[in-house]
Amino acid sequence: MLAGKHILLIIGGGIAAFKSLDLIRRLRERGAEVTPVITKAGQEFVTPLSASGLAANKVYTDLFDLTDEAEMGHIELSRAADLVVVAPATADLLGKMAGGLANDLASTLLMATDKRVLVAPAMNVRMWEHPACQRNVETLKGDGVLFVGPNEGAMACGEFGPGRMSEPLEIVSAVEAALMDGPLKGKHVLVTSGPTHEPIDPVRYIANRSSGAQGTALGSALAALGADVTFVTGPADVPPPDGVNVVKVQSAQEMLKAVKAALPADAAVFAAAVADWRVASASNSKIKKDAKGSLPVLKFAENPDILATVSQMKKGRPPLVVGFAAETDDVMANATAKRARKGCDWIVANDVSPETGIMGGTENAVTLISEGGADVWPRMGKDDVARQLAARIADALVQ
């Protein structure tokens, strides 16, 4: 897929640099030419000889190489590539990029390039979450720099959290998306995500348990395939994906309004955990405890059924409507019945019973139910589920 593409790969100094060697191999498997540039710190983790052998290309390390710079090598390198990839992108490299510093070959190349830049951050979780690093990230995103990761997991230092560099194949997918018009280019896909909060009074609400992780992963995967994504999200724990049009809502009624405003769409994927009920008359003041210990009486009203509303639209219905069914019992039977009742094209069913440990976790085990039957997927990370579902959506829309 990358045949004839030239990737300039900048390898920063971090333990994740060992993954860059596999990244070179994966890129070359797909036909790309890779020119490695290794920082001084990067050479503490991988050798120029290793990178050169895998890339079958010269490795560059020194800004002041007389032979290369006699030919203005840093300018030529930076502009001959189709894409500049920084993996691992350390906190130091991100800071240099954001501040416009150019005091070594890598940072000079990044300043001199006129091509798109994709970075794969890798660092300790505390470094990633530091306000200075986050300011640099926001600056770079504003400059148009593309990001892949970081992932969450165990660190070499023994800590756990966001900061792990994305796996080589994830970076390859991001490279392909950055260089190519994806199969969903020109398609508008609507995605709902997260829970809804239905107010009881100004300080209390009713909600479903949902982190929004699966919806965010799906929005990101669809955008990576070139889709124009409208991402309608409730108050989720996980931030929305980059590169999408984010619409934030609180309640189910607000979500339905936002969904209708986002139509028409080529596909609509309803991954949000919408509360089925709301308090009929929410109090404008905090409900106080009764001195006698009497319990408040709450009257409930049914929330709008967003999936059914869109699935059964007479005009403006998206060609593909996908629902989610989180079930704790009789998963297949309940999800199949839900698909028929709602009128959607596909249902993504998942077992969220307590023993699975899926609710709020990083993995999912789903079954895709359509008119053609049920396709059971193995348990995998939510990012992998999202990529697989996005690929199925692309296949359905481009037929």
GROMACS .gro file of C-alpha atoms in nm:
model
  399
    1MET     CA    1   0.000   0.000   0.000
    2LEU     CA    2   0.297   0.231   0.052
    3ALA     CA    3   0.481   0.138  -0.264
    4GLY     CA    4   0.691   0.428  -0.388
    5LYS     CA    5   0.644   0.634  -0.072
    6HIS     CA    6   0.949   0.775   0.104
    7ILE     CA    7   0.937   0.793   0.483
    8LEU     CA    8   1.190   0.995   0.681
    9LEU     CA    9   1.196   0.823   1.021
   10ILE     CA   10   1.338   1.018   1.314
   11ILE     CA   11   1.424   0.791   1.607
   12GLY     CA   12   1.434   0.970   1.940
   13GLY     CA   13   1.606   0.866   2.262
   14GLY     CA   14   1.386   0.641   2.470
   15ILE     CA   15   1.344   0.274   2.555
   16ALA     CA   16   1.064   0.257   2.297
   17ALA     CA   17   1.326   0.315   2.026
   18PHE     CA   18   1.360  -0.062   1.994
   19LYS     CA   19   1.012  -0.064   1.835
   20SER     CA   20   1.140   0.163   1.561
   21LEU     CA   21   1.341  -0.124   1.415
   22ASP     CA   22   1.024  -0.331   1.372
   23LEU     CA   23   0.851  -0.021   1.234
   24ILE     CA   24   1.118   0.004   0.962
   25ARG     CA   25   1.057  -0.359   0.870
   26ARG     CA   26   0.679  -0.315   0.861
   27LEU     CA   27   0.701  -0.005   0.642
   28ARG     CA   28   0.936  -0.175   0.397
   29GLU     CA   29   0.707  -0.481   0.381
   30ARG     CA   30   0.446  -0.245   0.238
   31GLY     CA   31   0.680  -0.105  -0.024
   32ALA     CA   32   0.795   0.215   0.146
   33GLU     CA   33   1.149   0.349   0.131
   34VAL     CA   34   1.271   0.443   0.478
   35THR     CA   35   1.552   0.683   0.561
   36PRO     CA   36   1.639   0.668   0.932
   37VAL     CA   37   1.768   0.961   1.134
   38ILE     CA   38   1.879   0.875   1.487
   39THR     CA   39   1.934   1.137   1.755
   40LYS     CA   40   2.237   1.120   1.982
   41ALA     CA   41   2.016   0.992   2.264
   42GLY     CA   42   1.850   0.746   2.029
   43GLN     CA   43   2.187   0.586   1.959
   44GLU     CA   44   2.198   0.481   2.323
   45PHE     CA   45   1.909   0.242   2.247
   46VAL     CA   46   1.949   0.139   1.880
   47THR     CA   47   2.256   0.142   1.661
   48PRO     CA   48   2.288   0.306   1.320
   49LEU     CA   49   2.407  -0.030   1.188
   50SER     CA   50   2.084  -0.204   1.291
   51ALA     CA   51   1.866   0.066   1.142
   52SER     CA   52   2.070   0.079   0.823
   53GLY     CA   53   2.055  -0.296   0.777
   54LEU     CA   54   1.676  -0.308   0.814
   55ALA     CA   55   1.615   0.003   0.604
   56ALA     CA   56   1.873  -0.092   0.338
   57ASN     CA   57   1.952   0.278   0.340
   58LYS     CA   58   2.203   0.520   0.485
   59VAL     CA   59   2.140   0.634   0.842
   60TYR     CA   60   2.191   1.001   0.930
   61THR     CA   61   2.302   1.112   1.274
   62ASP     CA   62   2.508   1.431   1.256
   63LEU     CA   63   2.400   1.782   1.157
   64PHE     CA   64   2.760   1.879   1.094
   65ASP     CA   65   2.859   1.598   0.861
   66LEU     CA   66   3.083   1.779   0.614
   67THR     CA   67   3.000   1.559   0.316
   68ASP     CA   68   2.625   1.573   0.366
   69GLU     CA   69   2.607   1.939   0.457
   70ALA     CA   70   2.819   2.043   0.159
   71GLU     CA   71   2.507   1.944  -0.034
   72MET     CA   72   2.270   2.110   0.219
   73GLY     CA   73   2.176   1.761   0.335
   74HIS     CA   74   1.931   1.861   0.606
   75ILE     CA   75   1.724   2.058   0.355
   76GLU     CA   76   1.729   1.779   0.100
   77LEU     CA   77   1.641   1.510   0.355
   78SER     CA   78   1.352   1.709   0.493
   79ARG     CA   79   1.194   1.773   0.155
   80ALA     CA   80   1.265   1.451  -0.033
   81ALA     CA   81   1.035   1.253   0.195
   82ASP     CA   82   0.660   1.210   0.147
   83LEU     CA   83   0.610   1.201   0.523
   84VAL     CA   84   0.825   1.266   0.830
   85VAL     CA   85   0.763   1.022   1.116
   86VAL     CA   86   0.902   1.073   1.467
   87ALA     CA   87   0.902   0.748   1.665
   88PRO     CA   88   0.962   0.759   1.950
   89ALA     CA   89   0.875   1.124   1.994
   90THR     CA   90   1.023   1.208   2.333
   91ALA     CA   91   0.918   1.497   2.553
   92ASP     CA   92   1.239   1.671   2.449
   93LEU     CA   93   1.164   1.637   2.078
   94LEU     CA   94   0.805   1.754   2.122
   95GLY     CA   95   0.932   2.055   2.316
   96LYS     CA   96   1.185   2.143   2.047
   97MET     CA   97   0.920   2.113   1.776
   98ALA     CA   98   0.671   2.329   1.966
   99GLY     CA   99   0.936   2.590   2.048
  100GLY     CA  100   1.090   2.601   1.701
  101LEU     CA  101   1.434   2.491   1.820
  102ALA     CA  102   1.685   2.347   1.574
  103ASN     CA  103   2.007   2.252   1.748
  104ASP     CA  104   2.065   1.902   1.608
  105LEU     CA  105   1.993   1.713   1.288
  106ALA     CA  106   1.649   1.583   1.393
  107SER     CA  107   1.510   1.917   1.511
  108THR     CA  108   1.664   2.097   1.211
  109LEU     CA  109   1.495   1.852   0.973
  110LEU     CA  110   1.163   1.909   1.146
  111MET     CA  111   1.202   2.285   1.108
  112ALA     CA  112   1.308   2.262   0.744
  113THR     CA  113   1.045   2.020   0.616
  114ASP     CA  114   0.749   2.126   0.409
  115LYS     CA  115   0.584   1.783   0.439
  116ARG     CA  116   0.336   1.648   0.691
  117VAL     CA  117   0.476   1.527   1.023
  118LEU     CA  118   0.342   1.231   1.222
  119VAL     CA  119   0.464   1.179   1.578
  120ALA     CA  120   0.434   0.875   1.806
  121PRO     CA  121   0.491   1.003   2.161
  122ALA     CA  122   0.667   0.783   2.417
  123MET     CA  123   0.758   0.886   2.769
  124ASN     CA  124   0.689   0.838   3.137
  125VAL     CA  125   0.326   0.897   3.231
  126ARG     CA  126   0.415   1.191   3.455
  127MET     CA  127   0.608   1.353   3.174
  128TRP     CA  128   0.317   1.304   2.932
  129GLU     CA  129   0.069   1.452   3.178
  130HIS     CA  130   0.292   1.746   3.274
  131PRO     CA  131   0.129   2.079   3.183
  132ALA     CA  132   0.431   2.183   2.976
  133CYS     CA  133   0.412   1.868   2.766
  134GLN     CA  134   0.038   1.905   2.715
  135ARG     CA  135   0.086   2.268   2.608
  136ASN     CA  136   0.341   2.150   2.353
  137VAL     CA  137   0.103   1.883   2.226
  138GLU     CA  138  -0.177   2.135   2.179
  139THR     CA  139   0.062   2.373   2.000
  140LEU     CA  140   0.176   2.100   1.763
  141LYS     CA  141  -0.179   1.986   1.689
  142GLY     CA  142  -0.263   2.346   1.610
  143ASP     CA  143   0.032   2.350   1.369
  144GLY     CA  144  -0.113   2.047   1.189
  145VAL     CA  145   0.121   1.783   1.330
  146LEU     CA  146  -0.045   1.440   1.334
  147PHE     CA  147  -0.040   1.218   1.644
  148VAL     CA  148  -0.068   0.843   1.691
  149GLY     CA  149  -0.092   0.740   2.057
  150PRO     CA  150   0.040   0.728   2.314
  151ASN     CA  151  -0.119   0.411   2.445
  152GLU     CA  152  -0.189   0.329   2.807
  153GLY     CA  153  -0.003   0.049   2.981
  154ALA     CA  154   0.290  -0.056   3.193
  155MET     CA  155   0.609   0.148   3.159
  156ALA     CA  156   0.969   0.033   3.165
  157CYS     CA  157   1.002   0.242   3.482
  158GLY     CA  158   0.734   0.035   3.653
  159GLU     CA  159   0.455   0.296   3.640
  160PHE     CA  160   0.126   0.253   3.456
  161GLY     CA  161  -0.069   0.500   3.245
  162PRO     CA  162  -0.063   0.686   2.912
  163GLY     CA  163   0.282   0.720   2.761
  164ARG     CA  164   0.359   0.392   2.585
  165MET     CA  165   0.449   0.435   2.220
  166SER     CA  166   0.194   0.293   1.978
  167GLU     CA  167   0.274  -0.046   1.835
  168PRO     CA  168   0.447  -0.055   1.495
  169LEU     CA  169   0.136  -0.171   1.308
  170GLU     CA  170  -0.068   0.109   1.463
  171ILE     CA  171   0.191   0.357   1.341
  172VAL     CA  172   0.186   0.197   0.996
  173SER     CA  173  -0.191   0.245   0.980
  174ALA     CA  174  -0.146   0.611   1.075
  175VAL     CA  175   0.120   0.648   0.805
  176GLU     CA  176  -0.113   0.499   0.546
  177ALA     CA  177  -0.394   0.730   0.653
  178ALA     CA  178  -0.165   1.033   0.637
  179LEU     CA  179  -0.039   0.949   0.289
  180MET     CA  180  -0.342   0.810   0.118
  181ASP     CA  181  -0.702   0.898   0.055
  182GLY     CA  182  -0.879   0.646   0.272
  183PRO     CA  183  -1.175   0.438   0.151
  184LEU     CA  184  -1.415   0.661   0.346
  185LYS     CA  185  -1.293   0.988   0.195
  186GLY     CA  186  -1.596   1.199   0.111
  187LYS     CA  187  -1.823   0.999   0.344
  188HIS     CA  188  -1.993   1.155   0.647
  189VAL     CA  189  -2.022   0.923   0.946
  190LEU     CA  190  -2.210   1.012   1.264
  191VAL     CA  191  -2.090   0.851   1.588
  192THR     CA  192  -2.247   0.881   1.934
  193SER     CA  193  -2.042   0.801   2.241
  194GLY     CA  194  -2.027   0.810   2.619
  195PRO     CA  195  -2.311   0.812   2.870
  196THR     CA  196  -2.590   1.064   2.910
  197HIS     CA  197  -2.655   1.236   3.242
  198GLU     CA  198  -3.020   1.284   3.330
  199PRO     CA  199  -3.055   1.544   3.609
  200ILE     CA  200  -3.242   1.477   3.932
  201ASP     CA  201  -3.146   1.817   4.071
  202PRO     CA  202  -2.848   2.049   4.014
  203VAL     CA  203  -2.605   1.810   4.189
  204ARG     CA  204  -2.743   1.462   4.116
  205TYR     CA  205  -2.810   1.268   3.798
  206ILE     CA  206  -2.895   0.925   3.655
  207ALA     CA  207  -2.648   0.766   3.415
  208ASN     CA  208  -2.527   0.444   3.263
  209ARG     CA  209  -2.172   0.322   3.322
  210SER     CA  210  -1.971   0.417   3.016
  211SER     CA  211  -1.619   0.553   2.980
  212GLY     CA  212  -1.665   0.646   2.614
  213ALA     CA  213  -1.347   0.453   2.525
  214GLN     CA  214  -1.508   0.238   2.256
  215GLY     CA  215  -1.678   0.536   2.093
  216THR     CA  216  -1.358   0.740   2.092
  217ALA     CA  217  -1.165   0.450   1.940
  218LEU     CA  218  -1.431   0.410   1.671
  219GLY     CA  219  -1.436   0.781   1.586
  220SER     CA  220  -1.059   0.776   1.552
  221ALA     CA  221  -1.061   0.462   1.335
  222LEU     CA  222  -1.324   0.605   1.099
  223ALA     CA  223  -1.135   0.934   1.069
  224ALA     CA  224  -0.817   0.738   0.991
  225LEU     CA  225  -1.000   0.584   0.693
  226GLY     CA  226  -1.078   0.930   0.561
  227ALA     CA  227  -1.431   0.980   0.692
  228ASP     CA  228  -1.570   1.316   0.792
  229VAL     CA  229  -1.682   1.222   1.144
  230THR     CA  230  -1.939   1.405   1.355
  231PHE     CA  231  -1.880   1.286   1.710
  232VAL     CA  232  -2.172   1.346   1.946
  233THR     CA  233  -2.060   1.265   2.298
  234GLY     CA  234  -2.203   1.269   2.645
  235PRO     CA  235  -1.984   1.346   2.949
  236ALA     CA  236  -1.734   1.062   2.895
  237ASP     CA  237  -1.421   0.984   3.094
  238VAL     CA  238  -1.215   0.940   2.776
  239PRO     CA  239  -1.148   1.250   2.567
  240PRO     CA  240  -1.290   1.263   2.214
  241PRO     CA  241  -1.065   1.167   1.922
  242ASP     CA  242  -0.860   1.413   1.722
  243GLY     CA  243  -0.960   1.514   1.373
  244VAL     CA  244  -1.338   1.492   1.418
  245ASN     CA  245  -1.621   1.740   1.465
  246VAL     CA  246  -1.705   1.711   1.836
  247VAL     CA  247  -2.053   1.798   1.967
  248LYS     CA  248  -2.081   1.774   2.346
  249VAL     CA  249  -2.415   1.705   2.512
  250GLN     CA  250  -2.543   1.605   2.856
  251SER     CA  251  -2.886   1.445   2.829
  252ALA     CA  252  -3.058   1.203   2.592
  253GLN     CA  253  -3.285   1.480   2.465
  254GLU     CA  254  -2.982   1.696   2.385
  255MET     CA  255  -2.816   1.400   2.212
  256LEU     CA  256  -3.120   1.336   1.991
  257LYS     CA  257  -3.129   1.704   1.893
  258ALA     CA  258  -2.757   1.696   1.806
  259VAL     CA  259  -2.797   1.374   1.607
  260LYS     CA  260  -3.081   1.519   1.399
  261ALA     CA  261  -2.877   1.834   1.338
  262ALA     CA  262  -2.585   1.622   1.213
  263LEU     CA  263  -2.789   1.444   0.946
  264PRO     CA  264  -2.770   1.361   0.662
  265ALA     CA  265  -2.494   1.105   0.698
  266ASP     CA  266  -2.371   0.806   0.500
  267ALA     CA  267  -2.358   0.597   0.817
  268ALA     CA  268  -2.460   0.643   1.179
  269VAL     CA  269  -2.304   0.442   1.461
  270PHE     CA  270  -2.477   0.464   1.799
  271ALA     CA  271  -2.219   0.358   2.055
  272ALA     CA  272  -2.346   0.588   2.334
  273ALA     CA  273  -2.491   0.438   2.650
  274VAL     CA  274  -2.806   0.649   2.656
  275ALA     CA  275  -3.010   0.645   2.976
  276ASP     CA  276  -3.350   0.487   2.913
  277TRP     CA  277  -3.528   0.706   3.167
  278ARG     CA  278  -3.512   1.056   3.307
  279VAL     CA  279  -3.676   1.225   3.604
  280ALA     CA  280  -3.999   1.371   3.473
  281SER     CA  281  -3.961   1.697   3.663
  282ALA     CA  282  -3.603   1.760   3.772
  283SER     CA  283  -3.573   1.994   4.068
  284ASN     CA  284  -3.412   2.334   4.014
  285SER     CA  285  -3.280   2.321   4.371
  286LYS     CA  286  -3.091   2.052   4.555
  287ILE     CA  287  -3.333   1.806   4.712
  288LYS     CA  288  -3.271   1.816   5.087
  289LYS     CA  289  -3.302   1.528   5.327
  290ASP     CA  290  -3.629   1.523   5.514
  291ALA     CA  291  -3.590   1.574   5.891
  292LYS     CA  292  -3.819   1.274   5.946
  293GLY     CA  293  -3.608   1.056   5.715
  294SER     CA  294  -3.874   1.034   5.445
  295LEU     CA  295  -3.742   0.933   5.106
  296PRO     CA  296  -3.807   1.155   4.804
  297VAL     CA  297  -4.047   1.025   4.543
  298LEU     CA  298  -3.917   1.051   4.188
  299LYS     CA  299  -4.142   1.018   3.885
  300PHE     CA  300  -3.971   0.891   3.573
  301ALA     CA  301  -4.035   0.949   3.205
  302GLU     CA  302  -3.901   0.748   2.913
  303ASN     CA  303  -3.620   0.906   2.715
  304PRO     CA  304  -3.632   0.926   2.337
  305ASP     CA  305  -3.504   0.615   2.162
  306ILE     CA  306  -3.234   0.767   1.943
  307LEU     CA  307  -3.138   0.447   1.761
  308ALA     CA  308  -3.498   0.360   1.677
  309THR     CA  309  -3.581   0.718   1.578
  310VAL     CA  310  -3.302   0.732   1.320
  311SER     CA  311  -3.345   0.371   1.203
  312GLN     CA  312  -3.715   0.426   1.131
  313MET     CA  313  -3.688   0.767   0.963
  314LYS     CA  314  -3.892   0.792   0.645
  315LYS     CA  315  -3.667   1.062   0.499
  316GLY     CA  316  -3.299   1.121   0.557
  317ARG     CA  317  -3.223   0.780   0.708
  318PRO     CA  318  -2.852   0.700   0.671
  319PRO     CA  319  -2.787   0.406   0.435
  320LEU     CA  320  -2.615   0.222   0.720
  321VAL     CA  321  -2.732   0.242   1.083
  322VAL     CA  322  -2.534   0.055   1.347
  323GLY     CA  323  -2.644   0.010   1.707
  324PHE     CA  324  -2.470  -0.128   2.014
  325ALA     CA  325  -2.624  -0.370   2.263
  326ALA     CA  326  -2.455  -0.407   2.601
  327GLU     CA  327  -2.618  -0.710   2.763
  328THR     CA  328  -2.565  -0.910   3.083
  329ASP     CA  329  -2.791  -1.209   3.005
  330ASP     CA  330  -2.891  -1.397   2.689
  331VAL     CA  331  -2.667  -1.168   2.489
  332MET     CA  332  -2.733  -1.310   2.142
  333ALA     CA  333  -3.110  -1.342   2.184
  334ASN     CA  334  -3.151  -0.996   2.335
  335ALA     CA  335  -2.927  -0.828   2.078
  336THR     CA  336  -3.097  -1.001   1.786
  337ALA     CA  337  -3.437  -0.895   1.918
  338LYS     CA  338  -3.310  -0.540   1.966
  339ARG     CA  339  -3.198  -0.519   1.604
  340ALA     CA  340  -3.542  -0.627   1.482
  341ARG     CA  341  -3.723  -0.397   1.724
  342LYS     CA  342  -3.517  -0.087   1.649
  343GLY     CA  343  -3.495  -0.141   1.273
  344CYS     CA  344  -3.120  -0.082   1.243
  345ASP     CA  345  -2.896  -0.263   0.994
  346TRP     CA  346  -2.633  -0.396   1.234
  347ILE     CA  347  -2.610  -0.450   1.608
  348VAL     CA  348  -2.275  -0.478   1.784
  349ALA     CA  349  -2.350  -0.699   2.085
  350ASN     CA  350  -2.120  -0.730   2.383
  351ASP     CA  351  -2.143  -0.917   2.711
  352VAL     CA  352  -2.094  -0.673   2.997
  353SER     CA  353  -2.181  -0.908   3.281
  354PRO     CA  354  -1.956  -0.851   3.586
  355GLU     CA  355  -1.759  -1.170   3.536
  356THR     CA  356  -1.630  -1.055   3.195
  357GLY     CA  357  -1.461  -0.747   3.342
  358ILE     CA  358  -1.530  -0.564   3.015
  359MET     CA  359  -1.734  -0.272   3.147
  360GLY     CA  360  -1.490   0.015   3.193
  361GLY     CA  361  -1.194  -0.196   3.078
  362THR     CA  362  -0.961  -0.172   2.781
  363GLU     CA  363  -1.092  -0.478   2.596
  364ASN     CA  364  -1.416  -0.584   2.435
  365ALA     CA  365  -1.565  -0.907   2.301
  366VAL     CA  366  -1.834  -0.838   2.045
  367THR     CA  367  -2.062  -1.012   1.800
  368LEU     CA  368  -2.167  -0.828   1.485
  369ILE     CA  369  -2.529  -0.915   1.408
  370SER     CA  370  -2.672  -0.830   1.066
  371GLU     CA  371  -2.931  -0.961   0.827
  372GLY     CA  372  -2.674  -1.217   0.717
  373GLY     CA  373  -2.631  -1.364   1.065
  374ALA     CA  374  -2.394  -1.331   1.359
  375ASP     CA  375  -2.018  -1.286   1.330
  376VAL     CA  376  -1.844  -1.361   1.660
  377TRP     CA  377  -1.518  -1.171   1.713
  378PRO     CA  378  -1.249  -1.278   1.959
  379ARG     CA  379  -1.182  -1.067   2.266
  380MET     CA  380  -0.945  -0.785   2.174
  381GLY     CA  381  -0.850  -0.429   2.263
  382LYS     CA  382  -1.112  -0.162   2.202
  383ASP     CA  383  -0.886   0.005   1.946
  384ASP     CA  384  -0.872  -0.323   1.752
  385VAL     CA  385  -1.250  -0.364   1.772
  386ALA     CA  386  -1.285  -0.009   1.639
  387ARG     CA  387  -1.049  -0.066   1.348
  388GLN     CA  388  -1.223  -0.390   1.251
  389LEU     CA  389  -1.568  -0.232   1.269
  390ALA     CA  390  -1.452   0.074   1.075
  391ALA     CA  391  -1.317  -0.155   0.803
  392ARG     CA  392  -1.654  -0.333   0.784
  393ILE     CA  393  -1.832   0.000   0.756
  394ALA     CA  394  -1.597   0.106   0.477
  395ASP     CA  395  -1.662  -0.222   0.290
  396ALA     CA  396  -2.038  -0.167   0.320
  397LEU     CA  397  -2.030   0.194   0.202
  398VAL     CA  398  -1.797   0.156  -0.096
  399GLN     CA  399  -1.969  -0.145  -0.254
   0.00000   0.00000   0.00000
